[in-house]
Amino acid sequence: MMKSALIVSLGLIIPVLAACSEQDDVNELLILQNKALAESDYAKASEYAEKACKLNSGIGCYTFGEILVIGGTPDYGKARGYMEKSCELNCAEGCVEIGVMYFKGLDVEPDQNKALQYFDKSCNLKLDMGCFMAGAVYELGQEVGQNLQKAADYYRKACDLKSREGCEGLERIR
């Protein structure tokens, strides 16, 4: 009886240990990635970020996507996939970046409605830039239709998150 209880408890512990080990691996990869970035070694940073992304690190996916854009010849198409995964993993910065890609039409058809969805998610994740960008989409109102009340609501959220641009946007449309 004791032996089967031990086997059951080990069966429960091993997945927990594996998850802890995986998280330690991600943390180590992110540390190495940041060190490589500080040294402007984009090849190494890219390698670490991609590995972290494969372990479902939102910030790893975001960083790898950024490197694909800033590290040489921009590859917006490939970067978009990593930014989308980053956003799915609730990395607010990734949501903003994919939103910008749709807003500006970077290797994709411009789509302000889709951009707004990404900016809104980023705002809900408490990133001031996401709130500001959502406010700007409503202030400009090209595809989504101008809605100054919604713009003010998003700018207010950005301002509450200490965004100078959000506060300026709020003042501008009052």
PDB file of C-alpha atoms in Angstrom:
ATOM      1  CA  MET A   1       0.000   0.000   0.000  1.00  0.00           C
ATOM      2  CA  MET A   2       2.801   2.399   0.923  1.00  0.00           C
ATOM      3  CA  LYS A   3       4.626   1.597  -2.306  1.00  0.00           C
ATOM      4  CA  SER A   4       1.584   2.445  -4.470  1.00  0.00           C
ATOM      5  CA  ALA A   5       1.045   5.714  -2.552  1.00  0.00           C
ATOM      6  CA  LEU A   6       4.654   6.629  -3.203  1.00  0.00           C
ATOM      7  CA  ILE A   7       4.274   5.833  -6.901  1.00  0.00           C
ATOM      8  CA  VAL A   8       1.104   7.940  -7.076  1.00  0.00           C
ATOM      9  CA  SER A   9       2.733  10.859  -5.280  1.00  0.00           C
ATOM     10  CA  LEU A  10       5.814  10.629  -7.520  1.00  0.00           C
ATOM     11  CA  GLY A  11       3.470  10.607 -10.499  1.00  0.00           C
ATOM     12  CA  LEU A  12       2.070  13.918  -9.257  1.00  0.00           C
ATOM     13  CA  ILE A  13       5.431  15.428  -8.350  1.00  0.00           C
ATOM     14  CA  ILE A  14       7.307  14.660 -11.561  1.00  0.00           C
ATOM     15  CA  PRO A  15       5.064  16.861 -13.786  1.00  0.00           C
ATOM     16  CA  VAL A  16       5.392  19.683 -11.244  1.00  0.00           C
ATOM     17  CA  LEU A  17       9.179  19.324 -11.235  1.00  0.00           C
ATOM     18  CA  ALA A  18       9.192  19.274 -15.024  1.00  0.00           C
ATOM     19  CA  ALA A  19       7.135  22.488 -15.096  1.00  0.00           C
ATOM     20  CA  CYS A  20       9.505  24.144 -12.621  1.00  0.00           C
ATOM     21  CA  SER A  21      12.492  23.008 -14.634  1.00  0.00           C
ATOM     22  CA  GLU A  22      10.905  24.305 -17.838  1.00  0.00           C
ATOM     23  CA  GLN A  23      10.254  27.689 -16.192  1.00  0.00           C
ATOM     24  CA  ASP A  24      13.872  27.776 -14.987  1.00  0.00           C
ATOM     25  CA  ASP A  25      14.947  27.037 -18.568  1.00  0.00           C
ATOM     26  CA  VAL A  26      12.818  29.926 -19.858  1.00  0.00           C
ATOM     27  CA  ASN A  27      14.197  32.303 -17.226  1.00  0.00           C
ATOM     28  CA  GLU A  28      17.774  31.301 -18.074  1.00  0.00           C
ATOM     29  CA  LEU A  29      17.089  31.756 -21.792  1.00  0.00           C
ATOM     30  CA  LEU A  30      15.630  35.216 -21.180  1.00  0.00           C
ATOM     31  CA  ILE A  31      18.659  36.209 -19.093  1.00  0.00           C
ATOM     32  CA  LEU A  32      20.986  35.018 -21.860  1.00  0.00           C
ATOM     33  CA  GLN A  33      18.823  36.756 -24.461  1.00  0.00           C
ATOM     34  CA  ASN A  34      19.007  40.065 -22.592  1.00  0.00           C
ATOM     35  CA  LYS A  35      22.772  39.749 -22.144  1.00  0.00           C
ATOM     36  CA  ALA A  36      23.195  39.100 -25.877  1.00  0.00           C
ATOM     37  CA  LEU A  37      20.966  42.085 -26.698  1.00  0.00           C
ATOM     38  CA  ALA A  38      23.034  44.305 -24.388  1.00  0.00           C
ATOM     39  CA  GLU A  39      26.088  43.212 -26.373  1.00  0.00           C
ATOM     40  CA  SER A  40      24.229  43.805 -29.689  1.00  0.00           C
ATOM     41  CA  ASP A  41      24.666  40.124 -30.541  1.00  0.00           C
ATOM     42  CA  TYR A  42      21.371  39.708 -32.387  1.00  0.00           C
ATOM     43  CA  ALA A  43      22.210  36.221 -33.643  1.00  0.00           C
ATOM     44  CA  LYS A  44      22.655  34.855 -30.111  1.00  0.00           C
ATOM     45  CA  ALA A  45      19.710  36.864 -28.747  1.00  0.00           C
ATOM     46  CA  SER A  46      17.576  35.533 -31.563  1.00  0.00           C
ATOM     47  CA  GLU A  47      18.565  31.955 -30.768  1.00  0.00           C
ATOM     48  CA  TYR A  48      17.700  32.333 -27.066  1.00  0.00           C
ATOM     49  CA  ALA A  49      14.449  34.185 -27.749  1.00  0.00           C
ATOM     50  CA  GLU A  50      13.276  31.568 -30.242  1.00  0.00           C
ATOM     51  CA  LYS A  51      14.007  28.773 -27.765  1.00  0.00           C
ATOM     52  CA  ALA A  52      12.112  30.653 -25.031  1.00  0.00           C
ATOM     53  CA  CYS A  53       9.206  31.136 -27.427  1.00  0.00           C
ATOM     54  CA  LYS A  54       9.106  27.404 -28.139  1.00  0.00           C
ATOM     55  CA  LEU A  55       8.677  26.976 -24.353  1.00  0.00           C
ATOM     56  CA  ASN A  56       5.648  29.329 -24.564  1.00  0.00           C
ATOM     57  CA  SER A  57       7.300  32.443 -23.206  1.00  0.00           C
ATOM     58  CA  GLY A  58       5.311  35.436 -24.442  1.00  0.00           C
ATOM     59  CA  ILE A  59       8.236  37.789 -23.937  1.00  0.00           C
ATOM     60  CA  GLY A  60      10.505  35.330 -25.767  1.00  0.00           C
ATOM     61  CA  CYS A  61       8.141  35.304 -28.767  1.00  0.00           C
ATOM     62  CA  TYR A  62       7.884  39.100 -28.649  1.00  0.00           C
ATOM     63  CA  THR A  63      11.658  39.550 -28.527  1.00  0.00           C
ATOM     64  CA  PHE A  64      12.230  37.091 -31.359  1.00  0.00           C
ATOM     65  CA  GLY A  65       9.642  38.945 -33.442  1.00  0.00           C
ATOM     66  CA  GLU A  66      11.353  42.264 -32.678  1.00  0.00           C
ATOM     67  CA  ILE A  67      14.740  40.893 -33.682  1.00  0.00           C
ATOM     68  CA  LEU A  68      13.244  39.721 -36.978  1.00  0.00           C
ATOM     69  CA  VAL A  69      12.241  43.329 -37.624  1.00  0.00           C
ATOM     70  CA  ILE A  70      15.292  45.228 -36.319  1.00  0.00           C
ATOM     71  CA  GLY A  71      18.128  42.735 -36.807  1.00  0.00           C
ATOM     72  CA  GLY A  72      19.053  43.282 -40.437  1.00  0.00           C
ATOM     73  CA  THR A  73      16.490  43.000 -43.225  1.00  0.00           C
ATOM     74  CA  PRO A  74      13.006  43.267 -41.672  1.00  0.00           C
ATOM     75  CA  ASP A  75      10.915  40.115 -42.034  1.00  0.00           C
ATOM     76  CA  TYR A  76       7.470  41.390 -41.045  1.00  0.00           C
ATOM     77  CA  GLY A  77       5.689  38.278 -42.244  1.00  0.00           C
ATOM     78  CA  LYS A  78       7.679  35.952 -40.007  1.00  0.00           C
ATOM     79  CA  ALA A  79       7.689  38.481 -37.158  1.00  0.00           C
ATOM     80  CA  ARG A  80       3.893  38.735 -37.319  1.00  0.00           C
ATOM     81  CA  GLY A  81       3.523  35.047 -36.468  1.00  0.00           C
ATOM     82  CA  TYR A  82       5.719  35.420 -33.406  1.00  0.00           C
ATOM     83  CA  MET A  83       3.926  38.595 -32.320  1.00  0.00           C
ATOM     84  CA  GLU A  84       0.572  36.833 -32.652  1.00  0.00           C
ATOM     85  CA  LYS A  85       1.816  33.960 -30.486  1.00  0.00           C
ATOM     86  CA  SER A  86       3.218  36.471 -28.014  1.00  0.00           C
ATOM     87  CA  CYS A  87      -0.156  38.179 -27.782  1.00  0.00           C
ATOM     88  CA  GLU A  88      -1.944  34.839 -27.393  1.00  0.00           C
ATOM     89  CA  LEU A  89       0.393  34.235 -24.436  1.00  0.00           C
ATOM     90  CA  ASN A  90      -0.783  37.578 -22.964  1.00  0.00           C
ATOM     91  CA  CYS A  91       2.364  39.564 -23.646  1.00  0.00           C
ATOM     92  CA  ALA A  92       0.908  43.065 -23.990  1.00  0.00           C
ATOM     93  CA  GLU A  93       3.890  44.381 -25.963  1.00  0.00           C
ATOM     94  CA  GLY A  94       3.365  41.691 -28.584  1.00  0.00           C
ATOM     95  CA  CYS A  95      -0.289  42.707 -28.879  1.00  0.00           C
ATOM     96  CA  VAL A  96       0.714  46.317 -29.553  1.00  0.00           C
ATOM     97  CA  GLU A  97       3.289  45.308 -32.145  1.00  0.00           C
ATOM     98  CA  ILE A  98       0.904  43.081 -34.090  1.00  0.00           C
ATOM     99  CA  GLY A  99      -1.670  45.865 -33.863  1.00  0.00           C
ATOM    100  CA  VAL A 100       0.820  48.311 -35.373  1.00  0.00           C
ATOM    101  CA  MET A 101       1.544  45.842 -38.176  1.00  0.00           C
ATOM    102  CA  TYR A 102      -2.157  45.698 -39.050  1.00  0.00           C
ATOM    103  CA  PHE A 103      -2.613  49.440 -38.593  1.00  0.00           C
ATOM    104  CA  LYS A 104       0.288  50.321 -40.904  1.00  0.00           C
ATOM    105  CA  GLY A 105      -0.122  47.362 -43.261  1.00  0.00           C
ATOM    106  CA  LEU A 106       3.360  45.952 -42.686  1.00  0.00           C
ATOM    107  CA  ASP A 107       3.416  42.825 -44.881  1.00  0.00           C
ATOM    108  CA  VAL A 108      -0.339  42.488 -44.372  1.00  0.00           C
ATOM    109  CA  GLU A 109      -3.430  44.286 -45.648  1.00  0.00           C
ATOM    110  CA  PRO A 110      -4.069  47.325 -43.443  1.00  0.00           C
ATOM    111  CA  ASP A 111      -6.961  46.529 -41.116  1.00  0.00           C
ATOM    112  CA  GLN A 112      -7.782  49.067 -38.417  1.00  0.00           C
ATOM    113  CA  ASN A 113     -10.512  46.868 -36.956  1.00  0.00           C
ATOM    114  CA  LYS A 114      -8.032  44.061 -36.399  1.00  0.00           C
ATOM    115  CA  ALA A 115      -5.423  46.537 -35.114  1.00  0.00           C
ATOM    116  CA  LEU A 116      -7.993  47.849 -32.654  1.00  0.00           C
ATOM    117  CA  GLN A 117      -8.649  44.332 -31.339  1.00  0.00           C
ATOM    118  CA  TYR A 118      -4.948  43.896 -30.578  1.00  0.00           C
ATOM    119  CA  PHE A 119      -4.625  47.371 -29.040  1.00  0.00           C
ATOM    120  CA  ASP A 120      -7.689  46.707 -26.887  1.00  0.00           C
ATOM    121  CA  LYS A 121      -6.248  43.418 -25.623  1.00  0.00           C
ATOM    122  CA  SER A 122      -2.981  45.146 -24.802  1.00  0.00           C
ATOM    123  CA  CYS A 123      -4.891  47.862 -22.955  1.00  0.00           C
ATOM    124  CA  ASN A 124      -6.783  45.208 -20.989  1.00  0.00           C
ATOM    125  CA  LEU A 125      -3.376  43.774 -20.067  1.00  0.00           C
ATOM    126  CA  LYS A 126      -2.586  47.229 -18.614  1.00  0.00           C
ATOM    127  CA  LEU A 127      -0.070  48.467 -21.178  1.00  0.00           C
ATOM    128  CA  ASP A 128      -0.395  52.227 -21.575  1.00  0.00           C
ATOM    129  CA  MET A 129       0.710  52.171 -25.227  1.00  0.00           C
ATOM    130  CA  GLY A 130      -2.112  49.764 -26.117  1.00  0.00           C
ATOM    131  CA  CYS A 131      -4.655  52.105 -24.550  1.00  0.00           C
ATOM    132  CA  PHE A 132      -3.137  55.108 -26.298  1.00  0.00           C
ATOM    133  CA  MET A 133      -3.115  53.378 -29.691  1.00  0.00           C
ATOM    134  CA  ALA A 134      -6.759  52.269 -29.306  1.00  0.00           C
ATOM    135  CA  GLY A 135      -7.648  55.877 -28.474  1.00  0.00           C
ATOM    136  CA  ALA A 136      -5.784  57.093 -31.549  1.00  0.00           C
ATOM    137  CA  VAL A 137      -7.644  54.638 -33.798  1.00  0.00           C
ATOM    138  CA  TYR A 138     -10.973  55.979 -32.527  1.00  0.00           C
ATOM    139  CA  GLU A 139      -9.798  59.585 -32.732  1.00  0.00           C
ATOM    140  CA  LEU A 140      -8.676  59.170 -36.356  1.00  0.00           C
ATOM    141  CA  GLY A 141     -11.736  57.073 -37.138  1.00  0.00           C
ATOM    142  CA  GLN A 142     -10.736  56.090 -40.651  1.00  0.00           C
ATOM    143  CA  GLU A 143     -12.085  52.520 -40.873  1.00  0.00           C
ATOM    144  CA  VAL A 144     -13.775  52.160 -37.503  1.00  0.00           C
ATOM    145  CA  GLY A 145     -15.556  55.489 -37.603  1.00  0.00           C
ATOM    146  CA  GLN A 146     -14.554  58.405 -35.440  1.00  0.00           C
ATOM    147  CA  ASN A 147     -15.785  58.067 -31.869  1.00  0.00           C
ATOM    148  CA  LEU A 148     -14.351  60.734 -29.612  1.00  0.00           C
ATOM    149  CA  GLN A 149     -16.042  59.299 -26.512  1.00  0.00           C
ATOM    150  CA  LYS A 150     -14.331  55.937 -27.004  1.00  0.00           C
ATOM    151  CA  ALA A 151     -11.092  57.733 -27.832  1.00  0.00           C
ATOM    152  CA  ALA A 152     -11.375  59.678 -24.573  1.00  0.00           C
ATOM    153  CA  ASP A 153     -12.065  56.479 -22.627  1.00  0.00           C
ATOM    154  CA  TYR A 154      -8.926  54.824 -23.986  1.00  0.00           C
ATOM    155  CA  TYR A 155      -6.824  57.965 -23.563  1.00  0.00           C
ATOM    156  CA  ARG A 156      -8.036  58.197 -19.953  1.00  0.00           C
ATOM    157  CA  LYS A 157      -6.938  54.602 -19.332  1.00  0.00           C
ATOM    158  CA  ALA A 158      -3.551  55.366 -20.890  1.00  0.00           C
ATOM    159  CA  CYS A 159      -3.230  58.507 -18.786  1.00  0.00           C
ATOM    160  CA  ASP A 160      -4.147  56.539 -15.647  1.00  0.00           C
ATOM    161  CA  LEU A 161      -1.318  54.158 -16.573  1.00  0.00           C
ATOM    162  CA  LYS A 162       1.058  57.173 -16.589  1.00  0.00           C
ATOM    163  CA  SER A 163       1.228  57.695 -20.353  1.00  0.00           C
ATOM    164  CA  ARG A 164       2.074  61.295 -21.195  1.00  0.00           C
ATOM    165  CA  GLU A 165       0.740  60.719 -24.732  1.00  0.00           C
ATOM    166  CA  GLY A 166      -2.526  59.395 -23.302  1.00  0.00           C
ATOM    167  CA  CYS A 167      -2.954  62.485 -21.133  1.00  0.00           C
ATOM    168  CA  GLU A 168      -2.148  64.748 -24.094  1.00  0.00           C
ATOM    169  CA  GLY A 169      -4.647  62.889 -26.277  1.00  0.00           C
ATOM    170  CA  LEU A 170      -7.325  63.310 -23.627  1.00  0.00           C
ATOM    171  CA  GLU A 171      -6.634  67.044 -23.384  1.00  0.00           C
ATOM    172  CA  ARG A 172      -6.606  67.404 -27.170  1.00  0.00           C
ATOM    173  CA  ILE A 173     -10.098  65.991 -27.723  1.00  0.00           C
ATOM    174  CA  ARG A 174     -11.841  67.593 -24.748  1.00  0.00           C
TER     175      ARG A 174
END
